[in-house]
CSV table of C-alpha atoms and ligand atoms in Angstrom, one decimal:
chain,number,residue,atom,x,y,z
L,20,MET,CA,53.1,26.5,-23.7
L,21,LYS,CA,51.2,29.4,-25.3
L,22,GLY,CA,52.2,31.4,-28.2
L,23,SER,CA,53.4,35.3,-28.3
L,24,GLY,CA,50.8,37.7,-26.9
L,25,HIS,CA,50.1,35.4,-23.9
L,26,LYS,CA,51.1,36.7,-20.6
L,27,PRO,CA,53.3,34.1,-18.8
L,28,SER,CA,51.8,32.5,-15.7
L,29,ILE,CA,53.9,31.5,-12.8
L,30,LEU,CA,53.3,29.5,-9.8
L,31,LEU,CA,55.1,30.7,-6.8
L,32,ILE,CA,55.4,27.7,-4.3
L,33,TYR,CA,56.3,29.0,-0.6
L,34,THR,CA,57.9,26.3,1.3
L,35,GLY,CA,59.2,28.5,4.0
L,36,GLY,CA,62.5,30.0,5.2
L,37,THR,CA,63.5,33.6,6.0
L,38,ILE,CA,62.1,35.3,2.8
L,39,GLY,CA,58.4,34.5,3.8
L,40,MET,CA,58.7,36.4,7.2
L,41,MET,CA,57.4,39.7,8.5
L,42,GLN,CA,57.8,41.5,11.7
L,43,ASN,CA,55.0,41.3,13.9
L,44,LEU,CA,54.7,45.2,14.7
L,45,ASN,CA,53.2,44.4,18.3
L,46,THR,CA,55.9,41.9,19.3
L,47,GLY,CA,58.9,42.6,17.1
L,48,ALA,CA,59.1,38.9,16.5
L,49,LEU,CA,59.5,37.4,12.9
L,50,GLU,CA,56.6,35.4,11.8
L,51,PRO,CA,55.6,33.8,8.5
L,52,PHE,CA,53.1,35.9,6.7
L,53,ASP,CA,50.2,34.6,4.6
L,54,PHE,CA,51.4,34.0,1.0
L,55,ARG,CA,47.9,34.5,-0.3
L,56,ASP,CA,48.6,38.2,0.6
L,57,LEU,CA,51.7,38.5,-1.5
L,58,LEU,CA,50.4,41.1,-3.8
L,59,LYS,CA,49.4,43.3,-0.8
L,60,HIS,CA,52.9,43.1,0.7
L,61,ILE,CA,54.7,43.5,-2.6
L,62,PRO,CA,52.5,45.4,-4.9
L,63,ASP,CA,55.5,45.9,-7.3
L,64,LEU,CA,54.7,42.4,-8.4
L,65,ASN,CA,51.6,43.9,-10.2
L,66,GLY,CA,54.1,45.6,-12.4
L,67,LEU,CA,55.7,42.4,-13.8
L,68,ASP,CA,54.5,41.3,-17.3
L,69,CYS,CA,53.1,37.9,-16.1
L,70,SER,CA,50.4,36.7,-13.8
L,71,VAL,CA,51.4,35.0,-10.4
L,72,SER,CA,49.6,32.4,-8.4
L,73,THR,CA,50.6,31.2,-5.2
L,74,ILE,CA,50.5,28.1,-3.3
L,75,SER,CA,52.0,27.4,0.3
L,76,PHE,CA,53.0,24.4,2.3
L,77,ASP,CA,50.4,24.5,5.2
L,78,LYS,CA,53.1,24.8,7.8
L,79,PRO,CA,56.1,26.7,6.3
L,80,LEU,CA,59.6,24.9,7.1
L,81,ASP,CA,62.7,26.3,8.1
L,82,SER,CA,64.7,24.4,5.6
L,83,SER,CA,67.0,22.6,8.2
L,84,ASP,CA,63.7,20.7,8.6
L,85,ILE,CA,63.3,19.8,5.0
L,86,ASP,CA,63.6,16.1,4.0
L,87,PRO,CA,63.1,13.9,1.1
L,88,LYS,CA,59.2,13.9,1.8
L,89,ASP,CA,59.3,17.6,1.3
L,90,TRP,CA,61.2,17.3,-2.1
L,91,THR,CA,58.4,14.9,-3.3
L,92,ARG,CA,55.9,17.3,-2.3
L,93,ILE,CA,57.3,20.1,-4.2
L,94,ALA,CA,57.8,17.7,-7.1
L,95,HIS,CA,54.2,16.9,-6.9
L,96,ILE,CA,53.0,20.4,-6.9
L,97,ILE,CA,55.0,21.1,-10.1
L,98,ALA,CA,53.9,18.0,-11.7
L,99,ASP,CA,50.2,18.5,-10.9
L,100,ASN,CA,50.4,22.1,-12.2
L,101,TYR,CA,52.8,21.5,-15.1
L,102,ILE,CA,50.5,22.0,-18.0
L,103,GLN,CA,48.7,25.1,-16.4
L,104,TYR,CA,51.8,27.2,-15.8
L,105,ASP,CA,54.7,28.5,-17.9
L,106,GLY,CA,57.2,28.6,-15.0
L,107,PHE,CA,57.7,27.6,-11.4
L,108,VAL,CA,59.4,29.8,-8.4
L,109,VAL,CA,60.1,27.9,-5.4
L,110,LEU,CA,60.7,30.0,-2.2
L,111,HIS,CA,62.7,28.1,0.2
L,112,GLY,CA,65.0,28.6,3.1
L,113,THR,CA,68.7,29.1,2.0
L,114,ASP,CA,70.1,26.6,4.5
L,115,THR,CA,69.4,23.5,2.2
L,116,MET,CA,68.3,25.1,-0.9
L,117,ALA,CA,71.3,23.5,-2.8
L,118,TYR,CA,70.2,20.0,-1.7
L,119,THR,CA,66.5,20.6,-2.8
L,120,ALA,CA,67.6,22.2,-6.0
L,121,SER,CA,69.9,19.1,-6.8
L,122,ALA,CA,67.1,16.6,-5.8
L,123,LEU,CA,64.6,18.3,-8.0
L,124,SER,CA,66.9,18.3,-10.9
L,125,PHE,CA,66.8,14.5,-10.9
L,126,MET,CA,63.1,14.0,-9.8
L,127,LEU,CA,61.8,16.2,-12.7
L,128,GLU,CA,63.1,14.2,-15.6
L,129,ASN,CA,62.3,15.6,-19.1
L,130,LEU,CA,61.7,19.0,-17.4
L,131,SER,CA,61.3,21.7,-20.1
L,132,LYS,CA,60.0,24.6,-18.1
L,133,PRO,CA,61.9,26.8,-15.5
L,134,VAL,CA,62.0,25.7,-11.9
L,135,ILE,CA,63.7,28.6,-10.0
L,136,LEU,CA,64.5,28.3,-6.3
L,137,THR,CA,65.1,31.5,-4.4
L,138,GLY,CA,65.0,33.0,-0.9
L,139,SER,CA,66.8,35.4,1.2
L,140,GLN,CA,69.1,36.2,4.0
L,141,LEU,CA,66.7,38.8,5.5
L,142,PRO,CA,63.0,38.5,5.7
L,143,LEU,CA,60.8,40.3,3.1
L,144,GLY,CA,59.4,42.4,5.9
L,145,MET,CA,62.7,44.0,6.7
L,146,LEU,CA,63.8,47.2,5.1
L,147,ARG,CA,67.3,46.1,3.9
L,148,THR,CA,65.7,42.8,2.7
L,149,ASP,CA,67.3,41.1,-0.2
L,150,GLY,CA,64.2,38.9,-0.7
L,151,LYS,CA,62.2,41.5,-2.8
L,152,GLU,CA,64.9,41.7,-5.4
L,153,ASN,CA,65.5,38.0,-5.4
L,154,LEU,CA,61.7,37.2,-5.9
L,155,VAL,CA,61.0,39.8,-8.4
L,156,THR,CA,64.1,38.8,-10.5
L,157,ALA,CA,63.3,35.0,-10.2
L,158,ILE,CA,59.8,35.5,-11.4
L,159,GLU,CA,61.1,37.6,-14.3
L,160,ILE,CA,63.6,34.9,-15.2
L,161,ALA,CA,60.9,32.2,-14.9
L,162,SER,CA,58.7,34.2,-17.3
L,163,ALA,CA,61.6,34.9,-19.9
L,164,ARG,CA,61.2,33.5,-23.5
L,165,ASP,CA,63.8,32.6,-26.0
L,166,GLY,CA,61.4,32.7,-29.2
L,167,ASP,CA,58.7,30.1,-28.5
L,168,LEU,CA,60.4,28.4,-25.9
L,169,PRO,CA,61.1,29.3,-22.2
L,170,MET,CA,64.5,30.7,-21.8
L,171,ILE,CA,65.3,28.6,-18.8
L,172,GLN,CA,64.2,24.8,-19.0
L,173,GLU,CA,66.0,23.3,-16.0
L,174,VAL,CA,66.1,23.7,-12.1
L,175,CYS,CA,68.0,26.7,-11.0
L,176,ILE,CA,68.8,28.9,-8.0
L,177,PHE,CA,68.7,32.6,-8.3
L,178,PHE,CA,70.4,34.6,-5.7
L,179,GLU,CA,71.7,38.1,-5.5
L,180,ASN,CA,72.6,38.6,-9.1
L,181,ASP,CA,73.1,35.4,-10.4
L,182,LEU,CA,71.3,32.4,-11.9
L,183,MET,CA,73.0,29.1,-11.3
L,184,ARG,CA,72.2,25.6,-12.2
L,185,GLY,CA,70.7,24.1,-9.1
L,186,ASN,CA,72.7,21.0,-9.1
L,187,ARG,CA,75.9,22.8,-9.3
L,188,THR,CA,75.4,25.2,-6.5
L,189,SER,CA,76.4,25.4,-2.9
L,190,LYS,CA,75.5,27.7,0.0
L,191,THR,CA,78.8,29.4,0.9
L,192,SER,CA,78.0,32.5,3.3
L,193,ALA,CA,75.9,32.5,6.2
L,194,ASP,CA,75.5,36.1,6.2
L,195,ASN,CA,76.5,37.8,2.7
L,196,PHE,CA,73.7,38.5,0.5
L,197,ASN,CA,75.8,36.8,-2.2
L,198,ALA,CA,75.4,33.3,-0.5
L,199,PHE,CA,75.6,30.9,-3.3
L,200,HIS,CA,78.1,29.8,-5.7
L,201,SER,CA,78.4,27.6,-8.6
L,202,TYR,CA,82.2,26.9,-8.8
L,203,ASN,CA,82.4,24.3,-11.4
L,204,TYR,CA,79.8,25.5,-13.9
L,205,PRO,CA,79.4,29.3,-15.2
L,206,VAL,CA,76.4,31.1,-14.2
L,207,LEU,CA,73.4,30.9,-16.4
L,208,ALA,CA,72.6,34.5,-16.2
L,209,HIS,CA,73.6,37.7,-14.5
L,210,ALA,CA,71.1,40.3,-13.3
L,211,GLY,CA,72.5,43.9,-13.3
L,212,ILE,CA,70.4,46.7,-14.9
L,213,SER,CA,69.2,44.1,-17.4
L,214,ILE,CA,69.3,40.3,-17.3
L,215,HIS,CA,72.1,38.7,-19.3
L,216,TYR,CA,71.7,35.2,-20.3
L,217,ASN,CA,74.7,32.9,-20.8
L,218,LEU,CA,73.2,31.1,-23.7
L,219,PRO,CA,75.9,28.5,-24.5
L,220,HIS,CA,75.6,27.2,-20.9
L,221,ILE,CA,71.8,27.0,-20.6
L,222,TYR,CA,70.6,23.5,-20.9
L,223,ARG,CA,68.3,23.0,-23.8
L,224,PRO,CA,66.6,19.5,-24.3
L,225,ILE,CA,67.5,17.9,-27.4
L,226,LEU,CA,64.0,16.0,-27.7
L,227,ARG,CA,60.9,17.2,-26.3
L,228,LYS,CA,59.3,14.5,-24.1
L,229,PRO,CA,56.6,14.9,-21.6
L,230,LEU,CA,57.7,15.7,-18.0
L,231,LYS,CA,58.4,12.3,-16.1
L,232,PRO,CA,58.5,13.1,-12.4
L,233,HIS,CA,59.9,10.6,-9.8
L,234,PHE,CA,58.4,10.7,-6.3
L,235,VAL,CA,61.1,8.4,-4.7
L,236,CYS,CA,64.2,8.9,-2.8
L,237,ASP,CA,66.2,6.2,-0.9
L,238,ASP,CA,67.7,7.6,2.3
L,239,HIS,CA,70.2,4.8,3.1
L,240,ILE,CA,73.1,7.2,1.9
L,241,VAL,CA,75.7,8.8,3.9
L,242,ILE,CA,78.3,11.6,3.6
L,243,LEU,CA,81.7,10.5,5.1
L,244,LYS,CA,84.1,13.4,5.3
L,245,LEU,CA,87.8,12.5,5.6
L,246,PHE,CA,89.9,14.4,8.1
L,247,PRO,CA,93.6,13.9,9.1
L,248,GLY,CA,93.2,11.7,12.3
L,249,ILE,CA,89.9,9.8,11.2
L,250,SER,CA,90.0,6.6,13.2
L,251,PRO,CA,89.0,3.0,12.0
L,252,ILE,CA,86.2,3.1,14.6
L,253,VAL,CA,84.6,6.0,12.8
L,254,VAL,CA,84.9,4.6,9.4
L,255,LYS,CA,83.9,1.1,10.3
L,256,ASN,CA,80.8,2.2,12.2
L,257,ILE,CA,79.7,4.3,9.3
L,258,LEU,CA,80.2,1.7,6.7
L,259,ASP,CA,78.6,-0.9,8.9
L,260,ILE,CA,75.2,1.0,9.1
L,261,PRO,CA,72.5,-1.4,8.4
L,262,HIS,CA,71.1,-1.4,4.9
L,263,LEU,CA,73.6,1.3,3.9
L,264,LYS,CA,73.4,1.6,0.0
L,265,GLY,CA,75.7,4.5,-1.0
L,266,VAL,CA,78.6,6.8,0.4
L,267,VAL,CA,79.6,10.2,-0.8
L,268,LEU,CA,83.3,10.1,0.2
L,269,GLU,CA,84.6,13.6,0.6
L,270,THR,CA,88.3,13.3,-0.2
L,271,TYR,CA,91.2,15.7,-0.4
L,272,GLY,CA,92.2,17.6,-3.3
L,273,SER,CA,92.0,15.8,-6.8
L,274,GLY,CA,90.4,12.7,-5.0
L,275,ASN,CA,93.1,11.6,-2.5
L,276,ALA,CA,92.7,9.6,0.8
L,277,PRO,CA,94.9,8.1,3.4
L,278,THR,CA,96.7,4.9,2.2
L,279,ALA,CA,96.5,3.1,5.5
L,280,SER,CA,95.7,-0.6,5.0
L,281,TRP,CA,92.8,-0.6,7.5
L,282,PHE,CA,91.1,2.2,5.8
L,283,LEU,CA,91.5,0.8,2.2
L,284,ASP,CA,90.5,-2.6,3.5
L,285,LEU,CA,87.3,-1.2,5.0
L,286,LEU,CA,86.4,0.6,1.9
L,287,LYS,CA,87.0,-2.5,-0.2
L,288,GLU,CA,84.9,-4.7,2.0
L,289,ALA,CA,82.0,-2.3,1.7
L,290,ALA,CA,82.2,-1.9,-2.0
L,291,ASP,CA,82.5,-5.7,-2.3
L,292,LYS,CA,79.2,-5.8,-0.4
L,293,GLY,CA,77.4,-3.6,-3.0
L,294,ILE,CA,77.8,-0.3,-1.5
L,295,VAL,CA,78.4,2.5,-4.0
L,296,ILE,CA,81.2,4.7,-2.8
L,297,VAL,CA,81.5,8.0,-4.8
L,298,ASN,CA,84.5,10.2,-4.5
L,299,VAL,CA,83.9,13.9,-4.4
L,300,THR,CA,86.7,16.5,-3.5
L,301,GLN,CA,86.3,18.6,-0.4
L,302,CYS,CA,87.8,21.5,-2.6
L,303,HIS,CA,85.2,24.2,-4.0
L,304,THR,CA,86.6,24.0,-7.5
L,305,GLY,CA,88.1,21.3,-9.7
L,306,SER,CA,87.3,17.6,-10.3
L,307,VAL,CA,88.3,14.2,-8.7
L,308,GLU,CA,91.1,12.6,-10.8
L,309,MET,CA,91.8,9.3,-9.0
L,310,GLU,CA,94.5,8.3,-11.4
L,311,ARG,CA,96.6,11.6,-10.7
L,312,TYR,CA,98.3,10.4,-7.4
L,313,GLU,CA,98.9,6.9,-5.8
L,314,THR,CA,96.6,7.9,-3.0
L,315,GLY,CA,93.8,8.2,-5.4
L,316,CYS,CA,94.8,5.2,-7.3
L,317,HIS,CA,94.2,3.1,-4.3
L,318,LEU,CA,90.8,4.2,-4.0
L,319,SER,CA,89.7,3.0,-7.5
L,320,GLN,CA,91.4,-0.2,-6.8
L,321,CYS,CA,89.0,-0.6,-3.8
L,322,GLY,CA,86.0,-0.1,-6.1
L,323,VAL,CA,85.5,3.6,-5.2
L,324,ILE,CA,84.1,5.5,-8.3
L,325,SER,CA,84.6,9.0,-9.3
L,326,GLY,CA,82.1,11.8,-8.6
L,327,TYR,CA,84.0,14.0,-11.1
L,328,ASP,CA,83.3,17.7,-10.3
L,329,SER,CA,80.0,17.0,-8.6
L,330,THR,CA,79.0,19.0,-5.5
L,331,THR,CA,78.5,16.8,-2.3
L,332,GLU,CA,74.7,17.9,-2.5
L,333,SER,CA,74.4,16.7,-6.0
L,334,ALA,CA,76.2,13.4,-5.4
L,335,LEU,CA,74.1,12.5,-2.3
L,336,THR,CA,70.8,13.4,-3.9
L,337,LYS,CA,71.7,11.7,-7.1
L,338,LEU,CA,72.4,8.5,-5.2
L,339,MET,CA,69.2,8.9,-3.3
L,340,HIS,CA,67.2,9.1,-6.5
L,341,LEU,CA,69.0,6.3,-8.2
L,342,PHE,CA,68.5,3.9,-5.4
L,343,GLY,CA,65.0,5.2,-5.0
L,344,LEU,CA,64.2,4.2,-8.4
L,345,GLY,CA,65.1,0.5,-7.4
L,346,LEU,CA,68.2,0.3,-9.5
L,347,ASN,CA,71.0,-2.2,-8.4
L,348,THR,CA,74.4,-1.4,-7.5
L,349,GLU,CA,75.9,-1.8,-11.2
L,350,GLU,CA,73.1,0.2,-12.6
L,351,VAL,CA,73.7,3.0,-10.1
L,352,LYS,CA,77.4,3.0,-10.7
L,353,GLU,CA,76.6,3.2,-14.4
L,354,TYR,CA,74.3,6.3,-14.0
L,355,MET,CA,76.8,7.9,-11.5
L,356,ASN,CA,79.2,7.9,-14.5
L,357,CYS,CA,76.9,10.0,-16.8
L,358,SER,CA,75.5,13.5,-16.6
L,359,LEU,CA,71.7,13.2,-16.1
L,360,SER,CA,70.9,16.8,-15.8
L,361,GLY,CA,74.1,18.6,-16.3
L,362,GLU,CA,75.5,18.0,-12.6
L,363,ILE,CA,78.9,16.8,-13.8
L,364,SER,CA,81.2,17.8,-16.7
L,365,ILE,CA,81.3,14.7,-18.6
L,366,ALA,CA,79.5,13.7,-21.8
L,367,HIS,CA,76.1,12.1,-21.4
Q,30,LIG,N1,67.3,29.0,8.5
Q,30,LIG,C1,66.6,29.5,7.4
Q,30,LIG,C2,66.1,28.6,6.5
Q,30,LIG,O1,67.1,27.8,5.8
Q,30,LIG,C3,67.5,30.3,6.7
Q,30,LIG,C4,67.2,31.2,5.5
Q,30,LIG,O2,66.0,31.1,5.0
Q,30,LIG,O3,67.8,31.9,5.0
Q,30,LIG,O4,65.1,28.2,6.4
């Protein structure tokens, strides 16, 4: 990281999504535009006090098509350019942005530079686009300094007015400009006329260690969402998936689930086989407390572990990351009980 007087350099990584579209004036259709021409399309970027370089996926993806291989591509781009740049802005479709942000927060161990994901609900090429504000503010945040250090040293999502910790964020609206929320952790910055940083809640690494990127993800994980009337055949078939290693169990309220013996027996059988079952709540806010009601107590007796106040996106990608590292059941359970990058409200 360079000293004062140096103009921050930002690498803009375009993966796809609505933000990178322009209207073809001949056909009226939305088409991805060439990101190498970004400054031509948004000359305002020249007014920012930083230099911006761009790199684009060869074939920009709708984020519904993003999978763990693409997370490793993004992690590779960041790791390969980590020394040269002061910050990274990842342009990504909104639909699965919270999954990508969560995954990157685990894959980029010892991150000490900003990685800001953003996108838009309307393409950059449309008059009412939210893309330009999101992009310009994300770049401004990625270049912000706190003395000698980058202001942000973690993976975040910036959308509309708020900067949120990536692994605390979920997409909550299909059409509002205000499309993302971080319910269980305060926003890290609010952008109005000026940008106000919420310093006590921004992550600061205790020791400065070199970036340790991980390019592995294990996809033998499922999400099992409970609903009244869920049948034995559904639960059994999911838990019997060959080579299954982890389950994110989306429960009710503070981590409650049916007490029917068929259900508890199936969970216990799976946990005894070494499948890690993590309890997260279907509620947007609050935390799992399995000891609060009898219905939750049964789950811990079956070997289900608490996901605390994790989002589903974060619990899923954390399991993928930990099993991807080749850890065994007990080791994975141990790490699920710790906060690796601020994803749950629990001491390290
Ligand atoms: N379907 C698009 C995507 O996620 C929507 C968007 O970019 O907002 O790629």
